[in-house]
Structure formats: C-alpha cells, structure tokens
Coordinates of C-alpha atoms in Angstrom, one line a residue:
M1 CA -13.4 21.6 -13.4
T2 CA -13.9 18.0 -12.9
K3 CA -13.7 16.9 -9.2
I4 CA -12.2 13.3 -8.1
I5 CA -12.7 12.0 -4.8
Y6 CA -9.7 9.8 -4.0
V7 CA -9.7 7.1 -1.1
P8 CA -6.3 5.7 -1.0
L9 CA -4.9 2.1 0.0
D10 CA -3.3 3.5 3.1
E11 CA -1.5 6.7 4.3
R12 CA 1.7 6.0 3.0
P13 CA 3.1 8.7 0.7
V14 CA 3.0 6.3 -2.4
N15 CA -0.6 5.9 -1.9
W16 CA -1.7 9.2 -0.6
E17 CA 0.5 11.7 -1.9
F18 CA 1.9 10.3 -5.1
P19 CA -1.5 10.8 -6.8
Q20 CA -2.0 14.2 -5.8
T21 CA 1.9 15.2 -6.7
I22 CA 1.2 14.1 -10.4
L23 CA -2.1 15.9 -10.9
A24 CA -0.8 19.2 -9.4
T25 CA -0.1 20.9 -12.2
I26 CA -3.7 20.0 -14.0
P27 CA -6.1 22.8 -13.2
E28 CA -8.8 21.0 -15.1
L29 CA -8.9 18.3 -12.4
E30 CA -9.4 18.9 -8.4
L31 CA -8.3 15.8 -6.4
V32 CA -9.9 15.7 -2.7
T33 CA -8.4 13.1 -0.5
P34 CA -9.1 12.5 3.1
P35 CA -7.2 13.9 5.8
L36 CA -4.5 11.3 6.9
S37 CA -6.1 11.4 10.3
L38 CA -9.0 9.4 8.7
L39 CA -6.6 6.6 7.1
G40 CA -5.3 5.0 10.1
R41 CA -1.6 3.7 10.4
K42 CA -0.1 0.7 9.6
K43 CA -1.9 -2.3 11.6
T44 CA -4.3 0.4 13.2
P45 CA -7.6 0.4 10.8
A46 CA -9.0 3.8 9.7
P47 CA -11.9 4.9 11.9
L48 CA -14.5 3.7 9.2
G49 CA -17.5 5.5 10.3
E50 CA -15.7 8.8 10.3
L51 CA -14.2 8.0 6.8
W52 CA -17.6 7.0 5.4
A53 CA -19.1 10.3 6.8
W54 CA -16.4 12.3 5.2
L55 CA -16.9 10.5 1.9
E56 CA -20.6 11.2 2.0
E57 CA -20.0 15.2 2.6
Q58 CA -17.6 15.2 -0.6
L59 CA -19.9 13.3 -3.0
P60 CA -22.6 16.0 -3.8
S61 CA -20.0 17.9 -6.1
A62 CA -18.0 15.1 -7.2
Q63 CA -18.0 13.7 -11.0
Y64 CA -15.5 10.6 -10.0
L65 CA -14.9 8.4 -7.0
V66 CA -11.5 6.5 -6.8
T67 CA -11.7 4.4 -4.1
S68 CA -9.9 1.3 -2.2
L69 CA -12.4 -1.2 -1.1
D70 CA -9.7 -2.5 1.2
Q71 CA -9.9 1.1 2.7
L72 CA -13.4 1.1 2.8
L73 CA -14.2 -2.0 4.3
F74 CA -11.4 -2.8 6.4
G75 CA -9.5 0.2 7.2
G76 CA -6.4 -0.1 4.9
I77 CA -3.9 -2.5 3.4
V78 CA -2.5 -4.2 6.3
P79 CA -5.8 -4.3 8.4
S80 CA -7.3 -6.1 5.3
R81 CA -4.8 -9.1 6.2
L82 CA -5.7 -8.8 9.8
H83 CA -9.5 -8.3 10.4
H84 CA -12.4 -10.5 11.9
Y85 CA -15.3 -9.3 9.8
N86 CA -17.6 -11.7 8.6
Q87 CA -19.4 -11.8 5.0
A88 CA -22.7 -9.8 6.6
E89 CA -20.5 -7.0 7.6
C90 CA -18.6 -6.5 4.6
Q91 CA -21.9 -7.1 2.5
M92 CA -23.4 -4.1 4.4
R93 CA -20.6 -1.6 3.6
L94 CA -20.7 -2.8 0.0
E95 CA -24.4 -2.2 0.2
H96 CA -23.9 1.4 1.5
L97 CA -21.6 1.8 -1.7
A98 CA -24.3 0.8 -3.9
N99 CA -26.8 3.1 -1.9
L100 CA -24.6 6.2 -2.6
K101 CA -24.2 5.2 -6.3
H102 CA -27.8 5.2 -6.9
K103 CA -28.3 8.5 -4.8
Y104 CA -25.7 9.9 -7.1
P105 CA -26.2 7.8 -10.6
N106 CA -24.0 10.3 -12.7
L107 CA -21.1 9.8 -10.2
K108 CA -18.3 7.2 -11.8
V109 CA -16.8 4.9 -9.6
F110 CA -13.2 3.5 -10.2
A111 CA -12.8 0.9 -7.4
F112 CA -9.8 -1.3 -6.5
N113 CA -9.4 -4.1 -4.1
L114 CA -6.4 -6.6 -3.5
I115 CA -6.1 -10.3 -3.9
M116 CA -4.4 -10.8 -0.6
R117 CA -0.8 -11.5 -0.8
V118 CA 1.4 -14.5 0.5
P119 CA 4.8 -13.6 1.4
A120 CA 7.1 -16.2 0.9
Y121 CA 8.9 -15.2 4.6
N122 CA 8.8 -15.5 8.2
S123 CA 7.7 -11.7 9.3
S124 CA 4.8 -10.1 11.2
D125 CA 5.7 -6.6 10.4
E126 CA 2.4 -6.5 8.0
E127 CA 0.9 -9.9 8.6
P128 CA -0.9 -11.8 11.7
D129 CA 1.3 -12.4 14.6
Y130 CA 1.9 -16.1 13.6
Y131 CA 3.5 -15.0 10.3
E132 CA 6.6 -14.4 12.3
H133 CA 6.9 -18.2 12.6
H134 CA 4.9 -20.0 10.0
G135 CA 5.2 -17.5 7.0
E136 CA 7.6 -19.8 5.0
K137 CA 5.3 -22.6 5.5
I138 CA 2.2 -20.8 4.9
Y139 CA 3.5 -19.8 1.5
R140 CA 4.8 -23.2 0.6
W141 CA 1.2 -24.7 1.6
G142 CA -0.6 -22.5 -0.7
W143 CA 2.0 -23.2 -3.5
L144 CA 2.0 -27.0 -3.3
T145 CA -1.7 -26.9 -2.9
D146 CA -2.1 -24.8 -6.0
L147 CA 0.4 -27.0 -8.0
L148 CA -1.3 -30.5 -7.1
G149 CA -4.9 -28.7 -7.6
R150 CA -3.6 -28.1 -11.2
G151 CA -2.9 -31.6 -11.7
Q152 CA 1.0 -31.2 -11.5
G153 CA 3.6 -32.5 -9.0
G154 CA 3.5 -36.1 -7.8
S155 CA 3.8 -38.2 -4.7
K156 CA 6.7 -35.9 -3.6
E157 CA 4.7 -33.2 -3.7
E158 CA 2.0 -34.7 -1.6
E159 CA 4.2 -35.8 1.0
Q160 CA 5.4 -32.3 1.3
L161 CA 2.2 -30.8 1.4
A162 CA 1.1 -33.1 4.1
Q163 CA 4.2 -32.6 6.3
I164 CA 3.8 -28.8 6.0
V165 CA 0.1 -28.8 6.8
E166 CA 0.7 -30.8 10.0
S167 CA 3.5 -28.2 11.2
I168 CA 1.2 -25.3 10.9
P169 CA -1.1 -25.5 14.1
H170 CA -5.0 -25.9 13.3
E171 CA -6.0 -22.6 14.6
V172 CA -3.6 -20.7 12.4
R173 CA -4.7 -22.6 9.1
T174 CA -8.2 -21.8 10.0
D175 CA -7.8 -18.2 10.9
Y176 CA -5.9 -17.7 7.4
L177 CA -8.4 -19.5 5.3
N178 CA -11.3 -17.7 6.8
R179 CA -9.6 -14.2 6.1
R180 CA -8.8 -15.2 2.6
S181 CA -12.1 -16.6 2.4
I182 CA -14.0 -13.3 3.4
N183 CA -11.4 -11.2 0.9
H184 CA -12.3 -13.4 -1.8
F185 CA -15.9 -12.9 -1.1
V186 CA -15.6 -9.0 -1.5
N187 CA -13.8 -9.4 -4.7
T188 CA -16.5 -11.7 -6.1
E189 CA -19.0 -9.1 -4.8
A190 CA -17.1 -6.4 -6.4
I191 CA -17.4 -8.0 -9.6
S192 CA -21.3 -8.3 -9.0
L193 CA -21.3 -4.6 -8.5
V194 CA -19.6 -3.9 -11.8
E195 CA -22.5 -6.0 -13.5
Q196 CA -24.9 -3.9 -11.6
G197 CA -23.4 -0.7 -12.7
V198 CA -22.5 0.5 -8.9
I199 CA -18.9 0.1 -10.0
D200 CA -18.0 1.6 -13.3
F201 CA -14.3 0.2 -13.7
L202 CA -12.8 -2.1 -11.4
I203 CA -9.2 -3.2 -10.8
I204 CA -8.2 -6.5 -8.7
P205 CA -4.5 -6.1 -8.2
L206 CA -2.3 -9.3 -7.1
D207 CA -0.3 -8.0 -4.4
D208 CA 3.3 -9.5 -4.1
C209 CA 2.2 -12.7 -6.0
A210 CA 4.0 -15.9 -7.5
E211 CA 2.9 -18.1 -10.4
Y212 CA 1.5 -20.9 -7.9
G213 CA -0.3 -20.5 -4.5
F214 CA -3.5 -19.3 -2.8
S215 CA -3.5 -15.8 -4.8
A216 CA -3.3 -17.5 -8.4
A217 CA -6.2 -20.1 -7.4
E218 CA -8.3 -16.9 -6.4
Q219 CA -7.2 -15.3 -9.5
R220 CA -8.2 -18.1 -11.6
D221 CA -12.1 -18.0 -9.9
L222 CA -12.2 -14.4 -10.5
L223 CA -11.2 -14.7 -14.1
K224 CA -13.6 -17.1 -14.7
L225 CA -16.1 -15.1 -13.2
V226 CA -15.3 -12.0 -15.1
E227 CA -15.4 -14.2 -18.4
D228 CA -18.8 -15.4 -17.5
K229 CA -20.0 -12.1 -16.9
G230 CA -18.6 -10.5 -20.1
L231 CA -17.0 -8.0 -18.0
H232 CA -13.2 -8.1 -19.3
E233 CA -13.4 -4.5 -20.4
R234 CA -14.5 -3.3 -17.1
V235 CA -12.8 -5.6 -14.9
H236 CA -8.8 -5.9 -15.0
I237 CA -6.9 -8.3 -12.9
Y238 CA -3.1 -8.1 -13.0
P239 CA 0.1 -7.9 -10.5
G240 CA 0.3 -4.5 -8.8
A241 CA -0.8 -2.4 -5.7
D242 CA 0.4 0.6 -4.5
E243 CA 0.5 2.2 -8.0
I244 CA -3.3 1.8 -8.7
G245 CA -4.0 5.3 -7.2
C246 CA -1.9 6.8 -10.0
T247 CA -3.0 4.8 -12.8
L248 CA -6.8 5.3 -12.0
V249 CA -6.2 9.0 -11.8
T250 CA -4.6 8.9 -15.1
R251 CA -7.3 7.0 -16.6
I252 CA -9.8 9.7 -15.8
Y253 CA -7.6 12.4 -17.0
N254 CA -7.1 10.9 -20.5
Q255 CA -11.1 10.2 -20.5
V256 CA -11.6 14.0 -19.6
Q257 CA -9.1 14.9 -22.2
N258 CA -10.8 12.5 -24.7
R259 CA -7.3 11.1 -25.8
T260 CA -5.5 7.7 -26.2
P261 CA -1.9 8.2 -25.7
R262 CA 0.4 6.0 -27.9
V263 CA 3.4 4.2 -25.8
F264 CA 6.4 2.4 -27.6
V265 CA 8.2 0.2 -25.2
R266 CA 11.9 -0.5 -25.6
Y267 CA 13.7 -3.2 -23.4
S268 CA 17.3 -3.2 -22.1
S269 CA 17.7 -7.0 -22.8
T270 CA 16.3 -9.3 -25.5
M271 CA 14.7 -11.5 -22.9
G272 CA 13.3 -8.8 -20.6
P273 CA 9.6 -9.0 -21.7
Q274 CA 9.5 -12.7 -21.2
I275 CA 11.1 -12.7 -17.7
I276 CA 8.7 -13.5 -14.9
P277 CA 9.9 -10.9 -12.4
R278 CA 10.2 -11.2 -8.5
Y279 CA 6.9 -10.6 -6.6
E280 CA 5.0 -11.1 -10.0
D281 CA 3.1 -14.1 -11.6
R282 CA 3.4 -13.5 -15.5
P283 CA 6.1 -12.1 -17.9
L284 CA 7.1 -8.8 -17.6
G285 CA 5.6 -7.7 -21.1
E286 CA 2.2 -8.8 -20.0
S287 CA 2.2 -6.6 -16.9
I288 CA 3.5 -3.6 -18.9
K289 CA 0.6 -4.2 -21.2
S290 CA -1.9 -4.3 -18.4
Q291 CA -0.4 -0.9 -17.0
I292 CA -0.6 0.8 -20.2
T293 CA -4.2 -0.2 -21.0
V294 CA -5.5 0.9 -17.5
C295 CA -3.6 4.2 -17.8
G296 CA -6.1 4.7 -21.0
G297 CA -3.1 4.2 -23.4
I298 CA -2.2 2.1 -26.2
V299 CA 0.7 0.1 -27.4
V300 CA 2.2 0.7 -30.7
D301 CA 5.0 -0.8 -32.7
N302 CA 7.5 2.3 -33.1
S303 CA 9.0 5.0 -31.5
L304 CA 8.0 7.5 -34.8
E305 CA 4.2 7.1 -33.9
A306 CA 4.4 7.3 -30.2
D307 CA 3.6 9.8 -27.7
L308 CA 5.9 8.2 -25.1
V309 CA 8.9 5.9 -25.5
L310 CA 8.8 3.9 -22.1
M311 CA 12.4 2.6 -21.9
V312 CA 12.4 -0.4 -19.4
N313 CA 15.4 -1.6 -17.7
S314 CA 14.3 -5.2 -17.5
P315 CA 15.4 -8.1 -15.4
T316 CA 17.6 -10.9 -16.4
L317 CA 16.7 -13.3 -13.6
S318 CA 13.3 -14.7 -13.0
G319 CA 11.3 -15.0 -9.8
R320 CA 13.1 -15.2 -6.1
K321 CA 16.3 -15.2 -8.0
M322 CA 15.9 -11.8 -9.4
Q323 CA 18.4 -9.7 -7.3
E324 CA 17.5 -6.8 -5.0
A325 CA 19.1 -3.4 -5.8
S326 CA 20.9 -2.8 -2.9
D327 CA 22.6 -6.7 -3.3
A328 CA 23.5 -5.8 -6.8
V329 CA 25.6 -2.7 -5.8
V330 CA 28.0 -5.1 -3.8
R331 CA 27.9 -8.2 -6.2
K332 CA 25.7 -8.4 -9.5
D333 CA 24.9 -11.6 -11.3
T334 CA 26.7 -12.3 -14.3
S335 CA 23.6 -12.3 -16.3
Y336 CA 23.1 -8.6 -15.8
Y337 CA 26.2 -8.2 -18.1
S338 CA 25.9 -11.2 -20.6
F339 CA 22.0 -11.1 -21.1
R340 CA 21.4 -7.2 -21.4
N341 CA 23.4 -4.4 -23.0
L342 CA 23.4 -1.3 -21.1
R343 CA 25.6 0.3 -23.4
E344 CA 23.1 0.0 -26.4
F345 CA 20.2 0.9 -24.0
V346 CA 21.8 4.1 -23.1
V347 CA 23.1 5.1 -27.0
S348 CA 19.2 4.4 -27.9
M349 CA 17.6 6.8 -25.0
E350 CA 20.2 9.3 -26.3
Y351 CA 18.9 8.8 -29.7
Y352 CA 15.2 8.9 -29.0
L353 CA 16.0 12.4 -27.0
A354 CA 17.9 13.6 -29.8
T355 CA 15.0 13.0 -32.3
D356 CA 12.5 15.1 -29.8
R357 CA 10.7 11.8 -28.5
H358 CA 9.5 12.0 -25.0
V359 CA 11.3 9.5 -23.2
A360 CA 10.6 7.7 -19.5
L361 CA 12.3 5.0 -17.9
A362 CA 11.1 2.3 -15.9
D363 CA 14.0 0.9 -13.9
V364 CA 13.0 -2.7 -12.9
A365 CA 15.9 -4.8 -13.6
F366 CA 16.1 -5.3 -9.8
G367 CA 13.7 -5.5 -6.8
N368 CA 13.3 -2.3 -4.5
G369 CA 15.5 0.0 -6.2
S370 CA 17.5 1.7 -8.8
D371 CA 20.2 0.2 -11.0
H372 CA 23.0 2.2 -9.7
E373 CA 25.5 1.5 -12.4
L374 CA 22.8 2.5 -15.0
M375 CA 22.2 5.8 -12.8
Q376 CA 25.7 6.6 -12.7
I377 CA 26.0 6.4 -16.7
L378 CA 22.8 8.5 -16.9
A379 CA 24.0 11.2 -14.7
K380 CA 27.4 11.2 -16.3
Q381 CA 25.7 11.8 -20.0
G382 CA 23.4 14.2 -18.7
I383 CA 20.3 12.2 -19.4
L384 CA 18.4 12.4 -16.0
G385 CA 17.4 15.9 -16.5
E386 CA 16.0 14.8 -20.0
L387 CA 13.6 12.3 -18.9
V388 CA 9.7 12.8 -18.6
S389 CA 9.5 10.3 -15.7
Y390 CA 11.3 7.7 -13.9
G391 CA 10.8 4.9 -11.1
A392 CA 12.3 2.2 -9.6
W393 CA 10.6 1.4 -6.1
N394 CA 9.4 -2.0 -5.0
T395 CA 7.8 -4.2 -7.6
P396 CA 8.1 -4.0 -11.1
G397 CA 4.2 -3.2 -11.3
N398 CA 4.6 -0.5 -8.6
T399 CA 7.3 1.2 -10.7
I400 CA 5.9 0.8 -14.2
G401 CA 2.4 2.0 -12.9
T402 CA 3.7 5.1 -11.3
V403 CA 6.3 6.0 -14.5
L404 CA 3.3 5.6 -16.8
A405 CA 0.9 7.7 -14.8
H406 CA 3.3 10.6 -14.1
A407 CA 4.7 10.6 -17.7
L408 CA 1.2 10.5 -19.5
I409 CA 0.0 13.3 -17.4
R410 CA 2.9 15.4 -18.0
L411 CA 3.1 14.9 -21.9
D412 CA 0.4 17.7 -22.4
N413 CA 2.4 19.9 -20.0
Y414 CA 5.8 19.1 -21.1
E415 CA 7.9 21.9 -22.9
R416 CA 11.4 21.3 -24.0
S417 CA 12.0 24.9 -23.2
V418 CA 11.9 24.3 -19.8
K419 CA 15.3 22.7 -18.8
G420 CA 15.7 20.0 -16.0
P421 CA 13.0 17.4 -14.3
D422 CA 10.2 18.3 -12.2
K423 CA 9.8 17.9 -8.5
F424 CA 8.3 14.2 -8.7
I425 CA 11.1 12.7 -10.7
L426 CA 13.7 14.5 -8.8
D427 CA 12.1 12.8 -5.8
R428 CA 12.2 9.6 -7.4
Y429 CA 16.2 10.0 -7.9
V430 CA 16.5 10.8 -4.4
E431 CA 14.3 8.1 -2.8
D432 CA 14.5 5.2 -5.3
W433 CA 18.1 5.5 -6.2
G434 CA 19.8 7.6 -3.2
Y435 CA 17.8 5.8 -0.5
Q436 CA 16.4 2.4 -1.4
V437 CA 19.7 1.6 -3.1
L438 CA 22.4 3.1 -0.8
V439 CA 21.3 4.9 2.2
R440 CA 18.9 2.1 3.6
A441 CA 21.5 -0.3 3.0
Y442 CA 24.0 1.8 5.0
L443 CA 21.2 2.2 7.6
K444 CA 20.6 -1.6 7.7
E445 CA 24.3 -2.2 8.2
Q446 CA 24.4 0.1 11.1
A447 CA 21.1 -0.9 12.5
Q448 CA 22.6 -2.6 15.7
E449 CA 24.9 0.1 16.5
L450 CA 22.0 2.4 16.2
G451 CA 19.8 0.5 18.6
I452 CA 17.2 -0.2 16.1
T453 CA 15.8 -2.8 13.8
Y454 CA 15.1 -2.8 10.1
F455 CA 11.2 -3.2 11.0
D456 CA 11.1 -0.9 14.0
L457 CA 13.0 2.3 14.7
K458 CA 11.9 2.1 18.1
N459 CA 12.2 5.9 19.7
Q460 CA 14.9 6.5 17.4
G461 CA 12.8 7.9 14.5
T462 CA 13.6 11.5 14.8
E463 CA 17.5 10.8 15.0
I464 CA 17.4 8.2 12.2
S465 CA 15.7 10.7 10.0
R466 CA 18.4 13.2 10.7
L467 CA 20.8 10.6 9.7
A468 CA 19.2 9.5 6.7
L469 CA 18.8 13.2 5.8
T470 CA 22.4 13.9 6.2
E471 CA 23.4 10.6 3.9
L472 CA 20.9 11.7 1.3
Q473 CA 22.4 15.1 1.1
K474 CA 25.6 13.7 0.6
F475 CA 24.3 11.3 -2.4
M476 CA 22.7 14.6 -4.0
S477 CA 25.9 16.2 -3.9
T478 CA 27.9 13.5 -5.5
Y479 CA 25.3 12.2 -8.1
L480 CA 22.5 15.1 -8.5
A481 CA 25.0 18.3 -7.9
Q482 CA 23.6 20.0 -11.1
Y483 CA 19.9 20.1 -9.8
T484 CA 20.7 21.3 -5.7
Q485 CA 20.4 24.9 -6.8
D486 CA 17.1 24.3 -7.8
Y487 CA 15.8 21.5 -5.6
E488 CA 16.0 21.3 -1.8
L489 CA 15.4 18.2 0.2
A490 CA 14.3 19.6 3.7
A491 CA 13.5 16.5 5.9
V492 CA 13.1 12.8 5.5
Y493 CA 10.5 10.8 7.4
F494 CA 9.5 7.1 8.2
P495 CA 5.6 6.9 7.9
W496 CA 5.6 3.4 9.5
N497 CA 8.7 3.7 11.7
R498 CA 10.9 1.3 9.9
L499 CA 13.5 1.5 7.2
F500 CA 11.7 0.1 4.2
E501 CA 10.1 3.3 2.9
I502 CA 10.7 6.9 3.6
G503 CA 8.7 10.3 3.0
L504 CA 10.2 13.1 1.5
T505 CA 9.9 17.2 2.3
S506 CA 11.3 18.6 -0.6
R507 CA 10.8 21.6 -2.8
L508 CA 11.4 22.5 -6.3
F509 CA 12.5 26.4 -6.6
K510 CA 10.9 28.3 -9.9
R511 CA 13.1 28.5 -12.5

C-alpha cells in the first residue's frame, strides 16, 4: 500500500474532505490527513508547531507528501493574506521542510503555494480589515500598475493610477505590498527547492486572478525563473486553488498505476475554449489542458481513442461579464442562447454514453454553480445517473480540476453494471446545483428577515442549517427523486459560518 500524507490548504470540505472522498474506493492508496483541530479556522491560523509535529510523526511510513505551503508556513489560505511574518521566518520553515526531505530522501514531495489573489470588490471577509473600504481601489491599483508596466495605456491611465494611489492610505499600501512581497518570496524559494530536489513537483496556482494586476506581474517573474532554471516539467503555474489537493492525489494515483489516461474535450460552444472566464486570466481551453496535464493525463483528438470524454458546458461571456449561476436562473444573457447549442450538446452526450464512452461533465458556463437549464434537461433525459463525474462549484478551475480528478480515479473502478452515480457525484448535484444555484439564492433573499448577512450567520448557524436542509430535501424530491431511496442527506453545516459554502453529511446505501 502507498501512503500519502496530505496537508490541505484549509479546513473546508473542498480542501480537507474532497480528496479523501475520491480516494476512498482505492485500496492501494492510504491518504492520511491532519485532524481538523490542527487546521485552524478561516482567519484563525493553524497551530503551526502542532501541525509540524503531526507531520513529522507521519513521515517515517509515507511514500508521498502532498502539502500546501500556505498551510505549513502561514496556517491556511486566509491567514496567508493576513500574516506579518518576515522572510527569515518563512525561510526557516522552508529549511525545515528541506531537512525533512534530507532525512527521508525516498519521500516524494508534491507541494503547492498560491499567488495571492486580488479581489475586485470591497469585502474584508477573507482579507485584511481595510479591504472592506479599499478592495476595489487595490484591485484597480494593481491592474493599472501592471497595464502601464507592460507599456500599454497612456496619460489617462497614468492619471487614474495617481488618483487611486493617492486615495489609498499609505499604511494600507505599505502593509499590502509587504505581504505580497513575502508571499512572492516564498514562491521563488519554492522554485529553488524544486531545483535542489527537495520538492519533486510544484504547482503555483493563481487564485481568483485576472489578465492584469499584481498577480499577473508576479506570475511573469515566476515563469521567467522557471524558464531560466529549466524546470517547466516540474513547476506548473495556472489558475486554480481549492481543487489542487484533488488533482495532485490523482497525479500520484496515475503514477502508481503507471498509466496516462486519455481525455477528449468537447465544448457546448464554439467559442468555449477561447473565452477567458471570470476569476481567471487565460482562455478556458488553456486552463483545461493544464488541469489534465497535472492530473497525469493527456489530451487526445477524438472520442474513439479516449478513456474519458470531458464535456465542458462553457461560458459565452468573458471576464467580469460572465454571469453568476443564481443570476442566470432569473435572467440569462442572450449570448447563452445564441453562442452555444444546448440541444446539440445534450444529444452529443447521449451519443457518447450510448456508445459506451465514459463521460464527465464540467459545468462552467456560469460562475459559482450549475447551469439550471442544462441540469433540468439532463434530469429529464435520465443522463444524471450515467455520468462518471460532475461539478459546477466556484471558479472554472475549481470545477474542472475536481471533475477530472474524480473521473480519472473512478475510471478503473467504474462498471456499467452498477446503475446510478456514486456518493460524490450526488453530493455535487445537491451542493453545486441545489444549494449554490437555488437554496443559497433563497437564503440570501431572506437574510434580513432571518437576522443574518451573507458573510455572517451570527448565532443563527444551527437554525439556518435546518432551513437549508429542508430546502435541499425539497430540491431533491423535485429533481433527484429517483435517487432518494439510495441516497440520504442527513445534515447541512456552514464551515465558515457564512452562506457562501456548505458541508454535507450524506450517505449512499449499498445497492
């Protein structure tokens, strides 16, 4: 048996639970994760001394370490945006990792560390307190600085930049740039650890990124460093974050199995692979290639030679114009009708399934949730139970990486004689479709009456969980009734005491 130690980005189910769930049916791999008590909570960083001690206890019997450097150095994804560590403190922790690698030279270390995001809105929910008032200006500051730094723009942009910089307090600018500098230092040092053989494989994901900005500028520096050191095979930089745990354990699985799964990608829109989605900095087709490669797969030219057909319900609008899933239920942009053909997309899916192709669906036409129209069609046509995997949560990168990881691991264990989906895909239908598109929108509308806000359930968490469970069970009886005899949703919880994400307590009865 191969033992993998997995230190996740944070304690939310998408990071802590998802990789465990998709590997649960693979007896050849043992995935060991820290207890939740060692992973902190949102803005409260993990107890780093205890976390490192736990890691050292597990290492003697492990063959692989998959670890978030944001977790090991800063205590989690949100603490990585709030810390006040200096270079020396970060260097000390990286040296500790290097010493452990020297102690266990046969250990394969797969690491990831984010390029710190730059949200385009005012909110301190996951950012420093000053982001509540200066978030949009910080985003615009970075965008214009990068634009002008590339020799683009002109006097108008220079004037705008000067006005924005003047409007942001000096202490805010200093704090923000200092933290970005430290986090960028960690990424450059991580690349050096790859060169030294301490880290065997490194992903530097761009978290909620854009075409211009602080993240884009840092990415260029890192890409040049990777190029200069000749490390392009061992250091990958592309949009993503919360799906990385899933994709890296899938890469290990494929390495252990000595296989390279073949993936054919089919889009709902001719424009699909060229669209630059919201929260990302490059065409969707390029991101998909990155995700497939990191999972250990390869893109092939047709479905006949493919092990997996990845159906991609793709956006028709770029950047910040791309609609959110819950908004599209109320009023969908015309381009979603004229620039794609859902009818043909569904017919193609039916054809692939009828010809015994393994089909997974990455539903990324909208941000943060499923395409309600498409899902109703698939439910009516009986396709939901035939898919190998499905996802539609958060950013396109989050969804695509998760769907690929689940599907590629499931391929070896997927038998057509077993009717119906597994627990993970049913969870995705309930959460990505039922909650993110419908129930969350309902709770958001009722927030004032319920005495809560979108980002703070206050002391109403237990009551809101009961209400969300009731609404999701109604959703299941309407859209997933054929699975309710085998699948039970017992409870819903809110890991960060806000409406944005949920955790599910569910179970699939043996058929």
